[in-house]
Short mmCIF file of the C-alpha atoms (twelve columns), coordinates in Angstrom:
data_MODEL
# 
_entry.id   MODEL 
# 
loop_
_atom_site.group_PDB 
_atom_site.id 
_atom_site.type_symbol 
_atom_site.label_atom_id 
_atom_site.label_alt_id 
_atom_site.label_comp_id 
_atom_site.label_asym_id 
_atom_site.label_seq_id 
_atom_site.Cartn_x 
_atom_site.Cartn_y 
_atom_site.Cartn_z 
_atom_site.pdbx_PDB_model_num 
ATOM 1   C CA . MET A 1   43.721 19.116 1.692   1 
ATOM 2   C CA . GLY A 2   45.341 22.418 2.279   1 
ATOM 3   C CA . GLY A 3   46.578 23.548 -1.199  1 
ATOM 4   C CA . PRO A 4   47.466 26.978 -2.387  1 
ATOM 5   C CA . SER A 5   44.179 28.766 -2.409  1 
ATOM 6   C CA . ALA A 6   42.929 31.670 -0.292  1 
ATOM 7   C CA . GLU A 7   41.145 28.857 1.876   1 
ATOM 8   C CA . ARG A 8   43.908 26.968 2.581   1 
ATOM 9   C CA . GLU A 9   43.739 26.926 6.486   1 
ATOM 10  C CA . VAL A 10  40.142 25.951 6.209   1 
ATOM 11  C CA . SER A 11  40.877 23.102 3.901   1 
ATOM 12  C CA . LEU A 12  43.560 21.941 6.419   1 
ATOM 13  C CA . SER A 13  41.125 21.859 9.145   1 
ATOM 14  C CA . THR A 14  38.502 20.150 7.001   1 
ATOM 15  C CA . GLY A 15  40.993 17.617 6.021   1 
ATOM 16  C CA . HIS A 16  42.154 16.906 9.478   1 
ATOM 17  C CA . GLU A 17  38.653 16.471 10.782  1 
ATOM 18  C CA . CYS A 18  37.445 14.181 7.925   1 
ATOM 19  C CA . ALA A 19  40.757 12.059 8.187   1 
ATOM 20  C CA . GLU A 20  40.180 11.324 11.912  1 
ATOM 21  C CA . ALA A 21  36.465 10.435 11.154  1 
ATOM 22  C CA . LEU A 22  37.389 8.073  8.328   1 
ATOM 23  C CA . ARG A 23  40.057 6.408  10.741  1 
ATOM 24  C CA . GLY A 24  37.256 6.075  13.229  1 
ATOM 25  C CA . GLU A 25  35.265 4.338  10.387  1 
ATOM 26  C CA . GLY A 26  38.061 1.789  9.879   1 
ATOM 27  C CA . PHE A 27  39.768 3.491  6.747   1 
ATOM 28  C CA . GLU A 28  43.472 3.528  6.334   1 
ATOM 29  C CA . VAL A 29  44.023 7.305  5.651   1 
ATOM 30  C CA . VAL A 30  46.982 9.280  4.377   1 
ATOM 31  C CA . GLU A 31  46.786 13.113 4.747   1 
ATOM 32  C CA . LEU A 32  48.219 14.823 1.698   1 
ATOM 33  C CA . ASP A 33  48.837 18.591 1.669   1 
ATOM 34  C CA . ALA A 34  48.073 19.357 -2.120  1 
ATOM 35  C CA . GLY A 35  51.273 21.025 -3.743  1 
ATOM 36  C CA . ALA A 36  52.980 21.214 -7.073  1 
ATOM 37  C CA . ASP A 37  54.108 17.565 -6.465  1 
ATOM 38  C CA . ILE A 38  50.681 16.331 -6.144  1 
ATOM 39  C CA . VAL A 39  50.793 13.871 -9.131  1 
ATOM 40  C CA . ALA A 40  54.149 12.362 -7.967  1 
ATOM 41  C CA . ARG A 41  52.783 11.984 -4.371  1 
ATOM 42  C CA . LEU A 42  49.500 10.221 -5.549  1 
ATOM 43  C CA . GLY A 43  51.803 7.916  -7.607  1 
ATOM 44  C CA . GLU A 44  53.589 7.088  -4.296  1 
ATOM 45  C CA . ILE A 45  50.369 6.766  -2.432  1 
ATOM 46  C CA . GLN A 46  48.565 4.735  -4.734  1 
ATOM 47  C CA . PRO A 47  45.221 5.454  -3.128  1 
ATOM 48  C CA . ASP A 48  41.954 3.352  -3.473  1 
ATOM 49  C CA . VAL A 49  39.942 6.707  -3.233  1 
ATOM 50  C CA . CYS A 50  40.753 10.459 -2.887  1 
ATOM 51  C CA . PHE A 51  38.729 12.287 -0.373  1 
ATOM 52  C CA . ASN A 52  38.605 15.824 -1.685  1 
ATOM 53  C CA . ALA A 53  38.877 18.155 1.284   1 
ATOM 54  C CA . LEU A 54  40.295 20.926 -0.743  1 
ATOM 55  C CA . HIS A 55  38.403 24.327 -0.748  1 
ATOM 56  C CA . GLY A 56  38.651 27.239 -3.219  1 
ATOM 57  C CA . ARG A 57  40.595 27.484 -6.493  1 
ATOM 58  C CA . TRP A 58  42.311 24.454 -7.762  1 
ATOM 59  C CA . GLY A 59  40.477 22.398 -5.358  1 
ATOM 60  C CA . GLU A 60  36.756 23.055 -6.169  1 
ATOM 61  C CA . ASP A 61  36.962 24.404 -9.614  1 
ATOM 62  C CA . GLY A 62  37.626 21.235 -11.530 1 
ATOM 63  C CA . CYS A 63  41.338 21.373 -11.588 1 
ATOM 64  C CA . VAL A 64  42.161 18.741 -9.063  1 
ATOM 65  C CA . GLN A 65  39.118 16.640 -10.276 1 
ATOM 66  C CA . GLY A 66  40.795 16.676 -13.786 1 
ATOM 67  C CA . ILE A 67  43.965 15.483 -12.362 1 
ATOM 68  C CA . LEU A 68  42.261 12.565 -10.520 1 
ATOM 69  C CA . GLU A 69  40.153 11.748 -13.835 1 
ATOM 70  C CA . TRP A 70  43.559 11.587 -15.695 1 
ATOM 71  C CA . LEU A 71  45.144 9.306  -13.059 1 
ATOM 72  C CA . ARG A 72  41.898 7.356  -12.883 1 
ATOM 73  C CA . ILE A 73  41.660 7.636  -9.153  1 
ATOM 74  C CA . PRO A 74  38.120 7.628  -7.873  1 
ATOM 75  C CA . TYR A 75  37.207 10.836 -5.791  1 
ATOM 76  C CA . THR A 76  34.606 12.295 -3.739  1 
ATOM 77  C CA . HIS A 77  32.039 15.227 -4.267  1 
ATOM 78  C CA . SER A 78  31.504 16.849 -7.755  1 
ATOM 79  C CA . GLY A 79  33.290 16.125 -11.067 1 
ATOM 80  C CA . VAL A 80  35.132 18.437 -13.340 1 
ATOM 81  C CA . LEU A 81  32.173 20.171 -15.217 1 
ATOM 82  C CA . ALA A 82  30.026 20.616 -12.102 1 
ATOM 83  C CA . SER A 83  32.980 21.953 -10.114 1 
ATOM 84  C CA . ALA A 84  34.152 24.322 -12.656 1 
ATOM 85  C CA . LEU A 85  30.466 25.561 -13.176 1 
ATOM 86  C CA . ALA A 86  29.703 25.915 -9.556  1 
ATOM 87  C CA . MET A 87  32.829 27.813 -8.825  1 
ATOM 88  C CA . ASP A 88  32.226 30.568 -11.614 1 
ATOM 89  C CA . LYS A 89  29.321 32.409 -9.705  1 
ATOM 90  C CA . GLU A 90  28.091 34.193 -12.832 1 
ATOM 91  C CA . ARG A 91  27.766 30.991 -14.926 1 
ATOM 92  C CA . THR A 92  26.118 29.466 -12.013 1 
ATOM 93  C CA . LYS A 93  23.571 32.077 -11.990 1 
ATOM 94  C CA . ALA A 94  22.944 31.695 -15.626 1 
ATOM 95  C CA . ALA A 95  22.283 27.989 -15.217 1 
ATOM 96  C CA . LEU A 96  20.139 28.477 -12.080 1 
ATOM 97  C CA . ARG A 97  18.165 31.393 -13.857 1 
ATOM 98  C CA . ALA A 98  17.562 29.250 -16.868 1 
ATOM 99  C CA . ALA A 99  16.136 26.544 -14.758 1 
ATOM 100 C CA . GLY A 100 13.627 29.205 -13.076 1 
ATOM 101 C CA . LEU A 101 15.583 29.310 -9.816  1 
ATOM 102 C CA . PRO A 102 15.671 32.763 -7.936  1 
ATOM 103 C CA . VAL A 103 19.092 34.619 -8.081  1 
ATOM 104 C CA . ALA A 104 20.303 38.159 -7.400  1 
ATOM 105 C CA . HIS A 105 21.032 40.616 -10.324 1 
ATOM 106 C CA . SER A 106 24.722 40.801 -11.082 1 
ATOM 107 C CA . VAL A 107 27.290 41.842 -13.525 1 
ATOM 108 C CA . ILE A 108 30.957 41.221 -14.164 1 
ATOM 109 C CA . ALA A 109 33.167 44.410 -14.332 1 
ATOM 110 C CA . ASP A 110 36.858 45.308 -14.441 1 
ATOM 111 C CA . LYS A 111 38.257 46.303 -10.986 1 
ATOM 112 C CA . SER A 112 39.466 49.610 -12.053 1 
ATOM 113 C CA . GLU A 113 35.900 50.469 -13.184 1 
ATOM 114 C CA . VAL A 114 34.247 49.480 -10.006 1 
ATOM 115 C CA . GLN A 115 36.766 51.589 -8.056  1 
ATOM 116 C CA . ALA A 116 36.114 54.544 -10.374 1 
ATOM 117 C CA . ARG A 117 32.146 54.689 -10.134 1 
ATOM 118 C CA . HIS A 118 29.148 52.941 -8.750  1 
ATOM 119 C CA . ILE A 119 28.639 50.056 -11.175 1 
ATOM 120 C CA . MET A 120 24.899 49.895 -9.930  1 
ATOM 121 C CA . GLN A 121 22.879 51.677 -7.478  1 
ATOM 122 C CA . PRO A 122 23.836 51.145 -3.957  1 
ATOM 123 C CA . PRO A 123 23.608 48.945 -1.880  1 
ATOM 124 C CA . TYR A 124 25.475 46.257 -3.657  1 
ATOM 125 C CA . VAL A 125 28.159 43.671 -3.030  1 
ATOM 126 C CA . VAL A 126 31.360 43.319 -4.585  1 
ATOM 127 C CA . LYS A 127 33.170 39.808 -4.620  1 
ATOM 128 C CA . PRO A 128 35.569 37.641 -6.754  1 
ATOM 129 C CA . ASN A 129 33.666 35.520 -9.278  1 
ATOM 130 C CA . ASN A 130 35.531 32.373 -8.332  1 
ATOM 131 C CA . GLU A 131 36.340 32.104 -4.601  1 
ATOM 132 C CA . GLY A 132 34.551 30.947 -1.668  1 
ATOM 133 C CA . SER A 133 34.281 31.277 2.134   1 
ATOM 134 C CA . SER A 134 33.229 34.884 1.866   1 
ATOM 135 C CA . VAL A 135 36.956 35.730 0.771   1 
ATOM 136 C CA . GLY A 136 37.305 39.274 -0.547  1 
ATOM 137 C CA . ILE A 137 33.778 40.643 -0.166  1 
ATOM 138 C CA . TYR A 138 32.817 44.308 0.036   1 
ATOM 139 C CA . ILE A 139 29.249 45.514 0.942   1 
ATOM 140 C CA . VAL A 140 28.644 48.853 -0.363  1 
ATOM 141 C CA . GLN A 141 26.030 50.567 1.682   1 
ATOM 142 C CA . LYS A 142 23.040 52.516 0.415   1 
ATOM 143 C CA . SER A 143 24.553 55.692 1.993   1 
ATOM 144 C CA . ALA A 144 27.927 55.214 0.234   1 
ATOM 145 C CA . ASN A 145 29.048 58.406 -1.589  1 
ATOM 146 C CA . GLN A 146 32.229 56.697 -3.091  1 
ATOM 147 C CA . PRO A 147 32.665 53.489 -4.815  1 
ATOM 148 C CA . PRO A 148 34.867 50.796 -2.895  1 
ATOM 149 C CA . PHE A 149 38.512 50.453 -2.695  1 
ATOM 150 C CA . LEU A 150 39.453 47.083 -3.390  1 
ATOM 151 C CA . ASN A 151 42.664 45.578 -2.119  1 
ATOM 152 C CA . GLU A 152 45.407 44.373 -4.539  1 
ATOM 153 C CA . GLU A 153 44.514 40.805 -3.965  1 
ATOM 154 C CA . MET A 154 41.199 41.257 -5.616  1 
ATOM 155 C CA . PRO A 155 41.134 39.863 -9.363  1 
ATOM 156 C CA . GLU A 156 41.296 42.113 -12.346 1 
ATOM 157 C CA . ARG A 157 37.428 41.149 -13.095 1 
ATOM 158 C CA . VAL A 158 34.932 40.990 -10.170 1 
ATOM 159 C CA . MET A 159 31.279 40.425 -9.670  1 
ATOM 160 C CA . VAL A 160 29.105 43.213 -8.662  1 
ATOM 161 C CA . GLU A 161 25.805 41.977 -7.358  1 
ATOM 162 C CA . SER A 162 22.533 43.634 -5.978  1 
ATOM 163 C CA . TYR A 163 22.595 43.419 -2.224  1 
ATOM 164 C CA . VAL A 164 19.918 41.154 -0.880  1 
ATOM 165 C CA . ALA A 165 18.600 41.832 2.513   1 
ATOM 166 C CA . GLY A 166 17.177 39.272 4.976   1 
ATOM 167 C CA . ARG A 167 18.009 36.220 6.871   1 
ATOM 168 C CA . GLU A 168 20.754 33.978 6.012   1 
ATOM 169 C CA . LEU A 169 19.593 30.400 5.349   1 
ATOM 170 C CA . THR A 170 21.306 27.232 4.006   1 
ATOM 171 C CA . THR A 171 20.477 23.626 2.908   1 
ATOM 172 C CA . ALA A 172 22.782 20.850 2.310   1 
ATOM 173 C CA . VAL A 173 22.249 18.036 -0.124  1 
ATOM 174 C CA . ILE A 174 23.746 14.647 -0.067  1 
ATOM 175 C CA . GLY A 175 23.150 12.349 -2.953  1 
ATOM 176 C CA . ASP A 176 19.440 12.846 -3.802  1 
ATOM 177 C CA . MET A 177 18.434 14.000 -0.369  1 
ATOM 178 C CA . ALA A 178 17.977 17.781 0.861   1 
ATOM 179 C CA . LEU A 179 18.689 17.518 4.580   1 
ATOM 180 C CA . THR A 180 17.051 20.539 6.358   1 
ATOM 181 C CA . VAL A 181 17.250 24.351 6.806   1 
ATOM 182 C CA . THR A 182 19.738 26.236 9.043   1 
ATOM 183 C CA . ASP A 183 18.915 29.899 10.063  1 
ATOM 184 C CA . ILE A 184 22.383 31.404 10.524  1 
ATOM 185 C CA . ILE A 185 22.418 34.127 13.163  1 
ATOM 186 C CA . THR A 186 25.241 36.689 13.216  1 
ATOM 187 C CA . ASP A 187 26.098 40.113 14.410  1 
ATOM 188 C CA . SER A 188 26.252 41.481 10.962  1 
ATOM 189 C CA . TRP A 189 26.580 39.073 8.096   1 
ATOM 190 C CA . TYR A 190 27.934 35.532 7.515   1 
ATOM 191 C CA . ASP A 191 31.648 36.538 6.678   1 
ATOM 192 C CA . TYR A 192 34.814 34.345 6.941   1 
ATOM 193 C CA . HIS A 193 35.157 34.847 10.719  1 
ATOM 194 C CA . ALA A 194 31.488 34.041 11.371  1 
ATOM 195 C CA . LYS A 195 31.923 30.895 9.495   1 
ATOM 196 C CA . TYR A 196 35.065 29.501 10.854  1 
ATOM 197 C CA . ASP A 197 35.736 31.128 14.500  1 
ATOM 198 C CA . ALA A 198 34.179 29.339 17.460  1 
ATOM 199 C CA . GLY A 199 31.269 31.622 18.346  1 
ATOM 200 C CA . GLY A 200 31.181 33.530 15.294  1 
ATOM 201 C CA . SER A 201 27.718 32.538 14.554  1 
ATOM 202 C CA . ARG A 202 24.640 30.888 15.903  1 
ATOM 203 C CA . HIS A 203 22.958 28.150 13.833  1 
ATOM 204 C CA . VAL A 204 19.223 27.406 14.500  1 
ATOM 205 C CA . LEU A 205 18.169 24.162 12.850  1 
ATOM 206 C CA . PRO A 206 15.832 23.308 11.812  1 
ATOM 207 C CA . ALA A 207 15.111 27.021 11.025  1 
ATOM 208 C CA . ASP A 208 11.963 28.522 12.606  1 
ATOM 209 C CA . ILE A 209 10.466 29.689 9.253   1 
ATOM 210 C CA . PRO A 210 7.013  29.262 7.579   1 
ATOM 211 C CA . GLN A 211 6.643  25.781 6.142   1 
ATOM 212 C CA . GLU A 212 6.330  27.326 2.572   1 
ATOM 213 C CA . ILE A 213 9.755  28.773 2.912   1 
ATOM 214 C CA . PHE A 214 11.329 25.779 4.468   1 
ATOM 215 C CA . ASP A 215 10.041 23.552 1.602   1 
ATOM 216 C CA . ALA A 216 11.245 26.044 -0.962  1 
ATOM 217 C CA . CYS A 217 14.717 25.918 0.477   1 
ATOM 218 C CA . LEU A 218 14.757 22.066 0.324   1 
ATOM 219 C CA . SER A 219 13.493 22.141 -3.252  1 
ATOM 220 C CA . TYR A 220 15.771 24.898 -4.537  1 
ATOM 221 C CA . ALA A 221 18.888 23.139 -3.112  1 
ATOM 222 C CA . LYS A 222 18.058 19.831 -4.755  1 
ATOM 223 C CA . ARG A 223 17.215 21.460 -7.979  1 
ATOM 224 C CA . ALA A 224 20.315 23.463 -8.079  1 
ATOM 225 C CA . HIS A 225 22.413 20.522 -7.145  1 
ATOM 226 C CA . ASN A 226 20.897 18.774 -10.059 1 
ATOM 227 C CA . VAL A 227 21.050 21.555 -12.553 1 
ATOM 228 C CA . LEU A 228 24.638 22.021 -11.895 1 
ATOM 229 C CA . GLY A 229 25.174 18.361 -12.152 1 
ATOM 230 C CA . CYS A 230 26.706 17.887 -8.691  1 
ATOM 231 C CA . ARG A 231 27.472 14.756 -6.778  1 
ATOM 232 C CA . GLY A 232 28.212 13.790 -3.278  1 
ATOM 233 C CA . LEU A 233 27.627 16.743 -0.819  1 
ATOM 234 C CA . THR A 234 26.729 20.252 -1.709  1 
ATOM 235 C CA . ARG A 235 25.277 23.273 0.369   1 
ATOM 236 C CA . THR A 236 22.988 26.039 -1.169  1 
ATOM 237 C CA . ASP A 237 22.888 29.376 0.576   1 
ATOM 238 C CA . TYR A 238 20.093 31.862 0.522   1 
ATOM 239 C CA . ARG A 239 19.006 35.265 1.687   1 
ATOM 240 C CA . TRP A 240 15.380 35.526 2.601   1 
ATOM 241 C CA . ASP A 241 13.580 38.806 2.955   1 
ATOM 242 C CA . GLU A 242 10.450 37.973 5.147   1 
ATOM 243 C CA . GLU A 243 8.477  41.030 4.151   1 
ATOM 244 C CA . LYS A 244 8.452  39.688 0.613   1 
ATOM 245 C CA . GLY A 245 7.336  35.969 1.495   1 
ATOM 246 C CA . LEU A 246 8.454  33.344 -1.129  1 
ATOM 247 C CA . ASP A 247 9.425  36.288 -3.652  1 
ATOM 248 C CA . GLY A 248 12.090 37.262 -1.062  1 
ATOM 249 C CA . LEU A 249 13.948 33.822 -1.039  1 
ATOM 250 C CA . ILE A 250 17.222 34.171 -3.234  1 
ATOM 251 C CA . ILE A 251 19.823 31.815 -3.956  1 
ATOM 252 C CA . LEU A 252 23.274 33.229 -3.313  1 
ATOM 253 C CA . GLU A 253 25.472 30.362 -4.316  1 
ATOM 254 C CA . THR A 254 25.761 26.469 -4.287  1 
ATOM 255 C CA . ASN A 255 29.134 25.142 -2.692  1 
ATOM 256 C CA . THR A 256 30.323 21.870 -4.157  1 
ATOM 257 C CA . GLN A 257 32.941 21.556 -1.344  1 
ATOM 258 C CA . PRO A 258 31.097 22.627 1.860   1 
ATOM 259 C CA . GLY A 259 33.339 23.002 5.028   1 
ATOM 260 C CA . MET A 260 33.649 20.075 7.152   1 
ATOM 261 C CA . THR A 261 34.947 21.735 10.274  1 
ATOM 262 C CA . PRO A 262 33.615 21.842 13.936  1 
ATOM 263 C CA . THR A 263 31.598 24.844 13.205  1 
ATOM 264 C CA . SER A 264 30.443 23.692 9.697   1 
ATOM 265 C CA . LEU A 265 26.953 23.711 8.527   1 
ATOM 266 C CA . ALA A 266 26.556 20.613 6.499   1 
ATOM 267 C CA . PRO A 267 27.692 18.257 9.198   1 
ATOM 268 C CA . GLU A 268 25.418 19.817 11.771  1 
ATOM 269 C CA . GLN A 269 22.584 19.280 9.282   1 
ATOM 270 C CA . ALA A 270 23.477 15.549 8.742   1 
ATOM 271 C CA . GLU A 271 23.763 14.896 12.512  1 
ATOM 272 C CA . HIS A 272 20.247 16.461 12.729  1 
ATOM 273 C CA . MET A 273 19.103 13.902 10.334  1 
ATOM 274 C CA . GLY A 274 20.767 11.108 12.296  1 
ATOM 275 C CA . ILE A 275 23.814 10.876 10.114  1 
ATOM 276 C CA . SER A 276 26.935 10.992 12.497  1 
ATOM 277 C CA . PHE A 277 30.019 12.850 11.098  1 
ATOM 278 C CA . GLY A 278 31.767 9.591  10.487  1 
ATOM 279 C CA . GLN A 279 28.838 8.164  8.689   1 
ATOM 280 C CA . LEU A 280 28.829 11.210 6.397   1 
ATOM 281 C CA . CYS A 281 32.344 10.852 5.480   1 
ATOM 282 C CA . ARG A 282 31.914 7.243  4.839   1 
ATOM 283 C CA . LEU A 283 28.871 7.857  2.622   1 
ATOM 284 C CA . LEU A 284 31.066 10.322 0.494   1 
ATOM 285 C CA . VAL A 285 33.864 7.557  0.125   1 
ATOM 286 C CA . GLU A 286 31.438 4.943  -0.861  1 
ATOM 287 C CA . ASP A 287 29.992 7.212  -3.463  1 
ATOM 288 C CA . ALA A 288 33.448 8.068  -4.933  1 
ATOM 289 C CA . SER A 289 34.062 7.359  -8.705  1 
ATOM 290 C CA . CYS A 290 35.825 8.600  -11.878 1 
ATOM 291 C CA . ASN A 291 33.553 10.056 -14.711 1 
ATOM 292 C CA . ARG A 292 31.465 12.010 -12.336 1 
# 
């Protein structure tokens, strides 16, 4: 848990919640804040299983998975390739698009070029290609005369994506089962604070949407999980434009390390399906392996 990514604080919260739940299930748990000494610490601890509660770079991009494979320590969630692929938003889209799944149009561009001119017709979104939790997202409105000014923490190459209007929907997958659909209601959009602050958003589950859209969310999430080669728990996020029906349902991304905090979506969906938080964590531990 923890680690050096932009999502460190969320990861610490996820790690603490999962550790407490696993203790409640009878496991002996050591909480490890992942730093440069991670290999030495793992050598000292000699764990039977690593529960991966890291978010963001290094934790969900294949890096820590590679360390665990090298050390032959079974671990939870997706393996090296699936993690690296899903963390790269543009390559994820290429894989999903090739499988016939709907994704938004996007391009990768230099930060300097994005700040100099409109890369595409507004409205559009600018985001890092390899971060999560809505870190570093800029929405350029239709009325914007000027391109966005990006802060210095944004990488030199960024994704520019067509803005997709509509409702925020999401579906979690565990193993080979898509759970349900949540309709995420916020004052503006599902940004970092809406995700992690108490009262930042309201979650309606199961979502009150047409059965066709509900079923498509379940199907797309399971297909995305399989196309990317994911394991354990994932969550696929959507935008749905009601006026366009099924054509308005667009995949935004698939998360291989969904949040496991008090306000997180995947545990809520599991609870709705009769799987307690402790049982969910236990399922992930029992699924752990190398060669994922």
